[in-house]
Tab-separated table of C-alpha atoms in Angstrom:
chain	number	residue	atom	x	y	z
A	204	MET	CA	0.000	0.000	0.000
A	205	SER	CA	1.496	3.327	-1.108
A	206	ARG	CA	1.730	6.221	1.330
A	207	VAL	CA	-0.577	9.172	0.686
A	208	PRO	CA	1.526	12.324	0.207
A	209	ARG	CA	0.957	15.099	2.702
A	210	ARG	CA	-1.011	18.063	1.363
A	211	PRO	CA	0.727	21.457	0.945
A	212	PHE	CA	-1.524	23.119	3.548
A	213	ALA	CA	-0.627	20.427	6.083
A	214	ARG	CA	3.059	21.036	5.452
A	215	ILE	CA	2.622	24.778	5.966
A	216	ALA	CA	0.628	24.263	9.170
A	217	HIS	CA	3.262	21.861	10.504
A	218	ALA	CA	6.082	24.328	9.740
A	219	SER	CA	4.185	27.191	11.372
A	220	ALA	CA	3.443	25.279	14.570
A	221	TRP	CA	6.995	25.466	15.926
A	222	PRO	CA	7.254	29.291	15.927
A	223	CYS	CA	3.886	29.459	17.665
A	224	LEU	CA	5.088	27.053	20.358
A	225	LEU	CA	8.219	29.159	20.888
A	226	VAL	CA	6.088	32.280	21.343
A	227	LEU	CA	3.887	30.514	23.897
A	228	CYS	CA	6.961	29.275	25.786
A	229	GLY	CA	8.079	32.893	26.159
A	230	CYS	CA	4.928	33.846	28.071
A	231	HIS	CA	5.375	34.309	31.821
A	232	SER	CA	2.591	35.162	34.222
A	233	GLN	CA	4.732	37.139	36.689
A	234	HIS	CA	6.156	39.570	34.091
A	235	ARG	CA	9.489	39.419	35.854
A	236	GLN	CA	11.574	40.632	32.917
A	237	SER	CA	9.535	41.355	29.821
A	238	VAL	CA	9.517	43.991	27.103
A	239	LEU	CA	5.844	43.241	26.524
A	240	HIS	CA	4.796	44.300	30.027
A	241	PRO	CA	5.918	47.947	30.215
A	242	ASP	CA	5.857	49.975	33.423
A	243	SER	CA	7.084	53.285	32.019
A	244	ARG	CA	6.363	55.621	29.129
A	245	ALA	CA	9.572	54.659	27.335
A	246	ALA	CA	8.946	50.939	27.711
A	247	ASP	CA	5.351	51.427	26.534
A	248	ALA	CA	6.608	53.062	23.322
A	249	ILE	CA	8.988	50.142	22.727
A	250	ALA	CA	6.229	47.591	23.390
A	251	SER	CA	3.872	49.421	21.012
A	252	LEU	CA	6.528	49.324	18.291
A	253	TRP	CA	6.996	45.599	18.868
A	254	TRP	CA	3.274	44.876	18.595
A	255	VAL	CA	2.910	46.982	15.434
A	256	MET	CA	5.863	45.237	13.808
A	257	PHE	CA	4.546	41.854	14.898
A	258	ALA	CA	1.067	42.529	13.496
A	259	VAL	CA	2.294	43.947	10.175
A	260	LEU	CA	4.915	41.272	9.599
A	261	ALA	CA	2.572	38.468	10.680
A	262	ALA	CA	-0.026	39.704	8.191
A	263	SER	CA	2.664	39.914	5.496
A	264	PHE	CA	3.794	36.392	6.342
A	265	LEU	CA	0.265	35.023	6.043
A	266	PHE	CA	-0.179	36.867	2.737
A	267	VAL	CA	3.012	35.353	1.313
A	268	ILE	CA	2.129	31.883	2.588
A	269	THR	CA	-1.290	32.195	0.940
A	270	LEU	CA	0.305	33.115	-2.388
A	271	LEU	CA	2.703	30.203	-1.992
A	272	ALA	CA	-0.152	27.788	-1.375
A	273	ILE	CA	-2.014	29.100	-4.429
A	274	ALA	CA	1.116	28.701	-6.547
A	275	ILE	CA	1.618	25.127	-5.356
A	276	ARG	CA	-1.976	24.144	-6.152
A	277	ARG	CA	-2.167	26.060	-9.416
A	278	SER	CA	-2.017	23.974	-12.618
A	279	PRO	CA	0.668	24.809	-15.240
A	280	PRO	CA	-0.421	27.399	-17.855
A	281	GLN	CA	-1.547	26.219	-21.302
A	282	THR	CA	0.691	26.809	-24.299
A	283	ASP	CA	-1.589	29.454	-25.859
A	284	GLY	CA	-1.562	31.601	-22.705
A	285	GLU	CA	2.124	31.376	-21.817
A	286	ALA	CA	2.926	34.958	-22.891
A	287	ALA	CA	0.076	36.467	-20.854
A	288	SER	CA	0.982	34.268	-17.890
A	289	ARG	CA	4.569	35.479	-18.004
A	290	ARG	CA	3.451	39.104	-18.039
A	291	ARG	CA	1.260	38.504	-15.002
A	292	THR	CA	4.148	36.732	-13.286
A	293	ARG	CA	6.499	39.666	-13.909
A	294	TRP	CA	3.998	42.121	-12.440
A	295	LEU	CA	3.446	39.792	-9.494
A	296	VAL	CA	7.189	39.575	-8.869
A	297	PHE	CA	7.582	43.358	-9.101
A	298	GLY	CA	4.523	44.158	-7.017
A	299	GLY	CA	4.731	41.377	-4.450
A	300	GLY	CA	8.516	41.022	-4.320
A	301	MET	CA	9.635	44.668	-4.478
A	302	ALA	CA	6.869	47.246	-4.163
A	303	PHE	CA	4.902	45.546	-1.368
A	304	PRO	CA	7.928	44.861	0.919
A	305	GLY	CA	9.251	48.361	0.199
A	306	VAL	CA	6.035	50.023	1.324
A	307	ILE	CA	5.846	47.828	4.438
A	308	LEU	CA	9.456	48.438	5.457
A	309	LEU	CA	9.254	52.169	4.749
A	310	GLY	CA	6.149	52.469	6.920
A	311	LEU	CA	7.813	50.579	9.756
A	312	LEU	CA	10.899	52.777	9.411
A	313	PHE	CA	8.908	55.976	9.904
A	314	TYR	CA	7.007	54.448	12.825
A	315	SER	CA	10.281	53.390	14.491
A	316	LEU	CA	11.686	56.903	14.026
A	317	GLY	CA	8.690	58.233	15.943
A	318	THR	CA	9.438	55.763	18.725
A	319	SER	CA	13.069	56.917	18.812
A	320	MET	CA	11.923	60.521	19.238
A	321	THR	CA	9.692	59.465	22.134
A	322	LEU	CA	12.639	57.793	23.869
A	323	ARG	CA	14.784	60.915	23.615
A	324	ARG	CA	14.336	62.838	26.830
A	325	PRO	CA	16.359	65.675	28.375
A	326	PHE	CA	18.846	64.515	30.966
A	327	VAL	CA	17.157	66.342	33.808
A	328	GLY	CA	16.585	64.786	37.213
A	329	MET	CA	18.405	63.068	40.033
A	330	GLU	CA	21.633	61.427	38.853
A	331	ILE	CA	22.762	57.897	39.666
A	332	VAL	CA	26.184	56.729	38.472
A	333	VAL	CA	26.337	53.027	37.570
A	334	THR	CA	29.630	51.333	36.690
A	335	GLY	CA	29.745	47.889	35.124
A	336	HIS	CA	32.402	45.429	36.293
A	337	GLN	CA	33.009	41.794	35.468
A	338	TRP	CA	30.454	40.760	36.715
A	339	TRP	CA	28.605	43.176	38.990
A	340	TRP	CA	27.313	46.750	39.107
A	341	ASP	CA	28.623	49.579	41.269
A	342	VAL	CA	25.853	52.091	42.117
A	343	ARG	CA	26.557	55.582	43.471
A	344	TYR	CA	24.355	58.561	44.320
A	345	PRO	CA	26.535	61.709	43.949
A	346	GLU	CA	24.054	64.045	45.662
A	347	SER	CA	23.765	62.013	48.863
A	348	GLY	CA	27.051	60.102	48.840
A	349	ILE	CA	25.309	56.711	49.005
A	350	VAL	CA	27.241	53.759	47.575
A	351	SER	CA	25.611	50.415	46.815
A	352	ALA	CA	25.917	47.490	44.425
A	353	ASN	CA	23.589	45.601	42.085
A	354	GLU	CA	20.495	47.509	43.274
A	355	ILE	CA	19.191	50.832	41.993
A	356	TYR	CA	16.625	52.617	44.145
A	357	LEU	CA	14.695	55.495	42.609
A	358	PRO	CA	11.521	57.486	43.251
A	359	ALA	CA	8.492	56.341	41.254
A	360	GLY	CA	6.937	58.820	38.842
A	361	GLU	CA	10.090	60.953	38.549
A	362	PRO	CA	12.775	60.952	35.850
A	363	VAL	CA	16.161	59.696	37.021
A	364	VAL	CA	19.324	60.120	34.937
A	365	ILE	CA	21.475	56.986	34.936
A	366	THR	CA	25.089	57.794	34.006
A	367	LEU	CA	26.799	54.618	32.828
A	368	ARG	CA	30.474	53.673	32.811
A	369	ALA	CA	32.457	50.451	32.344
A	370	ALA	CA	35.493	49.569	34.438
A	371	ASP	CA	36.826	46.876	32.119
A	372	VAL	CA	35.031	45.678	28.963
A	373	ILE	CA	31.891	46.699	27.083
A	374	HIS	CA	28.680	45.938	28.956
A	375	SER	CA	25.036	46.747	28.223
A	376	PHE	CA	22.429	48.132	30.629
A	377	TRP	CA	18.895	46.804	30.112
A	378	VAL	CA	15.739	46.954	32.220
A	379	PRO	CA	13.114	45.578	29.785
A	380	ASN	CA	10.091	46.739	31.793
A	381	LEU	CA	11.369	50.327	31.992
A	382	HIS	CA	13.504	51.108	28.934
A	383	GLY	CA	15.552	49.782	26.040
A	384	LYS	CA	19.186	48.715	25.959
A	385	ILE	CA	22.154	51.061	26.081
A	386	ASP	CA	25.857	50.242	25.807
A	387	VAL	CA	28.183	50.744	28.785
A	388	LEU	CA	31.634	51.679	27.501
A	389	PRO	CA	35.059	51.756	29.184
A	390	GLU	CA	36.131	55.224	28.035
A	391	VAL	CA	32.863	56.975	27.170
A	392	GLU	CA	29.965	57.862	29.472
A	393	THR	CA	26.487	57.019	28.254
A	394	ARG	CA	23.237	58.133	29.858
A	395	ILE	CA	19.659	56.987	29.978
A	396	VAL	CA	16.558	58.322	31.727
A	397	LEU	CA	14.515	55.855	33.801
A	398	GLU	CA	11.065	56.720	35.083
A	399	ALA	CA	8.891	54.039	36.644
A	400	ASP	CA	5.150	54.682	36.517
A	401	GLN	CA	4.561	53.166	39.939
A	402	PRO	CA	6.449	51.545	42.841
A	403	GLY	CA	7.756	48.085	42.130
A	404	VAL	CA	10.787	45.854	41.656
A	405	TRP	CA	12.180	44.956	38.234
A	406	ARG	CA	15.085	42.825	37.088
A	407	GLY	CA	17.796	44.308	34.897
A	408	GLN	CA	20.464	42.487	32.957
A	409	CYS	CA	23.725	43.047	31.120
A	410	ALA	CA	22.737	42.480	27.493
A	411	GLU	CA	26.242	42.471	25.979
A	412	PHE	CA	28.385	39.342	26.237
A	413	CYS	CA	31.173	40.417	28.582
A	414	GLY	CA	32.799	37.185	29.696
A	415	ARG	CA	32.249	33.916	31.461
A	416	GLN	CA	29.609	35.083	33.945
A	417	HIS	CA	27.748	37.457	31.635
A	418	ALA	CA	24.487	35.602	32.297
A	419	TRP	CA	24.836	36.324	36.034
A	420	MET	CA	25.439	40.057	35.749
A	421	ALA	CA	21.984	41.103	36.825
A	422	PHE	CA	20.647	43.883	39.023
A	423	LYS	CA	17.417	45.079	40.613
A	424	VAL	CA	15.631	48.361	40.044
A	425	VAL	CA	13.446	49.257	43.018
A	426	ALA	CA	11.017	52.165	42.636
A	427	LEU	CA	9.612	53.624	45.858
A	428	SER	CA	7.096	56.334	46.581
A	429	ARG	CA	8.728	59.729	47.146
A	430	GLU	CA	8.209	59.491	50.911
A	431	ALA	CA	9.605	55.957	51.093
A	432	PHE	CA	12.542	56.932	48.887
A	433	ASP	CA	13.388	59.897	51.125
A	434	ASP	CA	13.331	57.562	54.132
A	435	TRP	CA	15.602	55.138	52.268
A	436	VAL	CA	18.078	57.920	51.463
A	437	GLU	CA	18.097	59.123	55.060
A	438	THR	CA	18.794	55.588	56.299
A	439	ARG	CA	21.556	54.911	53.772
A	440	ARG	CA	23.363	58.186	54.356
A	441	SER	CA	24.596	57.011	57.750
A	442	PRO	CA	26.816	53.978	58.340
A	443	PRO	CA	24.945	50.989	59.782
A	444	ARG	CA	25.137	50.557	63.532
A	445	PRO	CA	24.941	46.868	64.461
A	446	GLU	CA	23.934	46.150	68.016
A	447	ASP	CA	26.712	45.463	70.485
A	448	SER	CA	27.256	41.743	70.968
A	449	THR	CA	30.160	39.376	71.310
A	450	LEU	CA	29.152	37.500	68.146
A	451	LEU	CA	29.022	40.615	65.972
A	452	ALA	CA	32.276	41.950	67.397
A	453	ARG	CA	33.912	38.634	66.587
A	454	GLY	CA	32.457	38.769	63.068
A	455	GLU	CA	33.907	42.236	62.473
A	456	GLN	CA	37.277	41.035	63.704
A	457	ILE	CA	37.180	38.070	61.302
A	458	PHE	CA	36.266	40.422	58.455
A	459	PHE	CA	39.638	42.122	58.831
A	460	GLU	CA	41.620	39.023	59.764
A	461	ALA	CA	40.422	37.252	56.605
A	462	SER	CA	41.550	40.291	54.555
A	463	CYS	CA	38.024	41.018	53.274
A	464	HIS	CA	38.826	44.726	53.719
A	465	THR	CA	41.444	44.566	50.952
A	466	CYS	CA	38.646	44.299	48.361
A	467	HIS	CA	35.516	45.687	50.043
A	468	ALA	CA	34.486	48.861	51.852
A	469	ILE	CA	32.207	49.331	54.860
A	470	ALA	CA	31.407	52.925	55.807
A	471	GLY	CA	32.380	53.845	59.335
A	472	THR	CA	35.211	51.284	59.446
A	473	PRO	CA	38.827	51.231	58.196
A	474	ALA	CA	37.682	49.098	55.238
A	475	GLN	CA	37.749	51.462	52.255
A	476	ALA	CA	38.782	49.295	49.277
A	477	THR	CA	36.918	49.571	45.965
A	478	LEU	CA	38.021	46.435	44.114
A	479	GLY	CA	34.816	44.596	45.022
A	480	PRO	CA	31.240	45.677	45.810
A	481	ASP	CA	30.667	48.068	48.714
A	482	LEU	CA	29.294	46.106	51.699
A	483	THR	CA	28.065	49.017	53.826
A	484	HIS	CA	24.420	47.925	53.826
A	485	ILE	CA	24.801	44.402	52.482
A	486	GLY	CA	22.399	42.997	55.081
A	487	SER	CA	19.462	44.784	53.449
A	488	ARG	CA	20.196	43.807	49.856
A	489	LEU	CA	17.902	41.490	47.975
A	490	THR	CA	20.496	39.267	46.286
A	491	LEU	CA	24.130	38.225	46.365
A	492	GLY	CA	26.559	37.811	43.462
A	493	ALA	CA	24.721	40.277	41.183
A	494	GLY	CA	21.465	38.357	41.267
A	495	ARG	CA	23.015	34.899	41.544
A	496	ILE	CA	21.306	33.928	44.834
A	497	ASP	CA	18.907	35.462	47.352
A	498	ASN	CA	20.461	37.213	50.324
A	499	THR	CA	19.935	34.781	53.214
A	500	ASP	CA	22.183	33.533	56.025
A	501	GLU	CA	22.629	30.161	54.346
A	502	HIS	CA	23.377	31.626	50.928
A	503	LEU	CA	25.797	34.192	52.335
A	504	ALA	CA	27.758	31.454	54.143
A	505	ARG	CA	27.851	29.425	50.943
A	506	TRP	CA	29.029	32.431	48.965
A	507	LEU	CA	31.836	33.133	51.446
A	508	LEU	CA	33.086	29.558	51.444
A	509	ASP	CA	32.705	28.696	47.756
A	510	PRO	CA	32.150	31.714	45.491
A	511	GLN	CA	33.685	29.906	42.523
A	512	GLY	CA	31.210	27.067	42.887
A	513	LEU	CA	28.329	29.532	42.576
A	514	LYS	CA	29.853	31.894	40.028
A	515	PRO	CA	32.959	30.415	38.338
A	516	GLY	CA	35.518	32.949	37.184
A	517	ASN	CA	34.531	35.809	39.487
A	518	LEU	CA	37.364	37.623	41.259
A	519	MET	CA	36.385	36.711	44.829
A	520	PRO	CA	38.552	33.974	46.370
A	521	GLU	CA	37.105	31.435	48.761
A	522	THR	CA	37.321	32.297	52.458
A	523	ARG	CA	38.952	29.582	54.564
A	524	LEU	CA	37.174	29.736	57.910
A	525	GLU	CA	36.100	27.430	60.676
A	526	PRO	CA	32.324	26.859	61.097
A	527	ASP	CA	32.091	29.133	64.149
A	528	GLU	CA	34.008	31.855	62.298
A	529	VAL	CA	31.637	31.609	59.334
A	530	THR	CA	28.684	31.972	61.703
A	531	ALA	CA	30.156	35.096	63.283
A	532	LEU	CA	31.094	36.694	59.931
A	533	VAL	CA	27.658	35.997	58.453
A	534	ALA	CA	25.975	37.464	61.533
A	535	TYR	CA	28.099	40.614	61.256
A	536	LEU	CA	27.475	41.141	57.544
A	537	ARG	CA	23.761	40.447	57.853
A	538	ALA	CA	23.579	43.018	60.669
A	539	LEU	CA	24.759	45.740	58.277
A	540	GLN	CA	21.264	46.935	57.455
């Protein structure tokens, strides 16, 4: 028994199913990091451009597939009508292969230029200086003197100018829910204006391959109400004051004995190094290792003892400590709120 050949329409449907499945796999209910779930005016303009391009190009794709299906099913022209058929084919090639795509692409070009104009905003507002390192982000607030790492706090509903620098190689700063991508260069400052519509927490990411741990060079953008942001600034302006206890005193002592101060800084102490992230308020941060793990006692101990196991290639060496020393050091660092 001979096998019945598959119909052209079935082949087309089968080929189109895989892209549809990929699109569905990209859906995420929590909108953790998505261009299609904007929370700012700039991100909304980018999302609108994406949807317009998707709709126009999807319609063009269906149109072309329809013509292809008609051509496959169409019977060969008769000898008497070959000349007329060729003329129609030439017009079809010119109209469908050149004029139609040209009009579509030209329209999308003008629409994208309008989006670019929307994204251009004056660099007016509070400034935050962000420096990309392999593989973490240094965050500084020049007006208040606050220094942090891997977390950017800003007031919701207000424009904030992010000045970007790179300490080593080219990076890329991207918060999909709030804005588009922008390069972070070693010798040239770049700037972008972020303005969150409402309070919330969004995940940012380095979008330029910058080395072995590029995938774990993430950061958080936290937008607070103006009142909450002012309270946050007031708290962060002063060095943390851990409560007096034997355990915390021992942890601070171990911090210096283990030479942690040669890479990290803690305000209010002799530790003033800038090779690694500033640890002044590390106890209140959301993650460790630039988004690698959540900031908990267990994770912090694991990070201290085996940073290469969690993030191979990073510049932090493992800390050789006894269990009781790890407990004291973790308690001290977690107390730096």
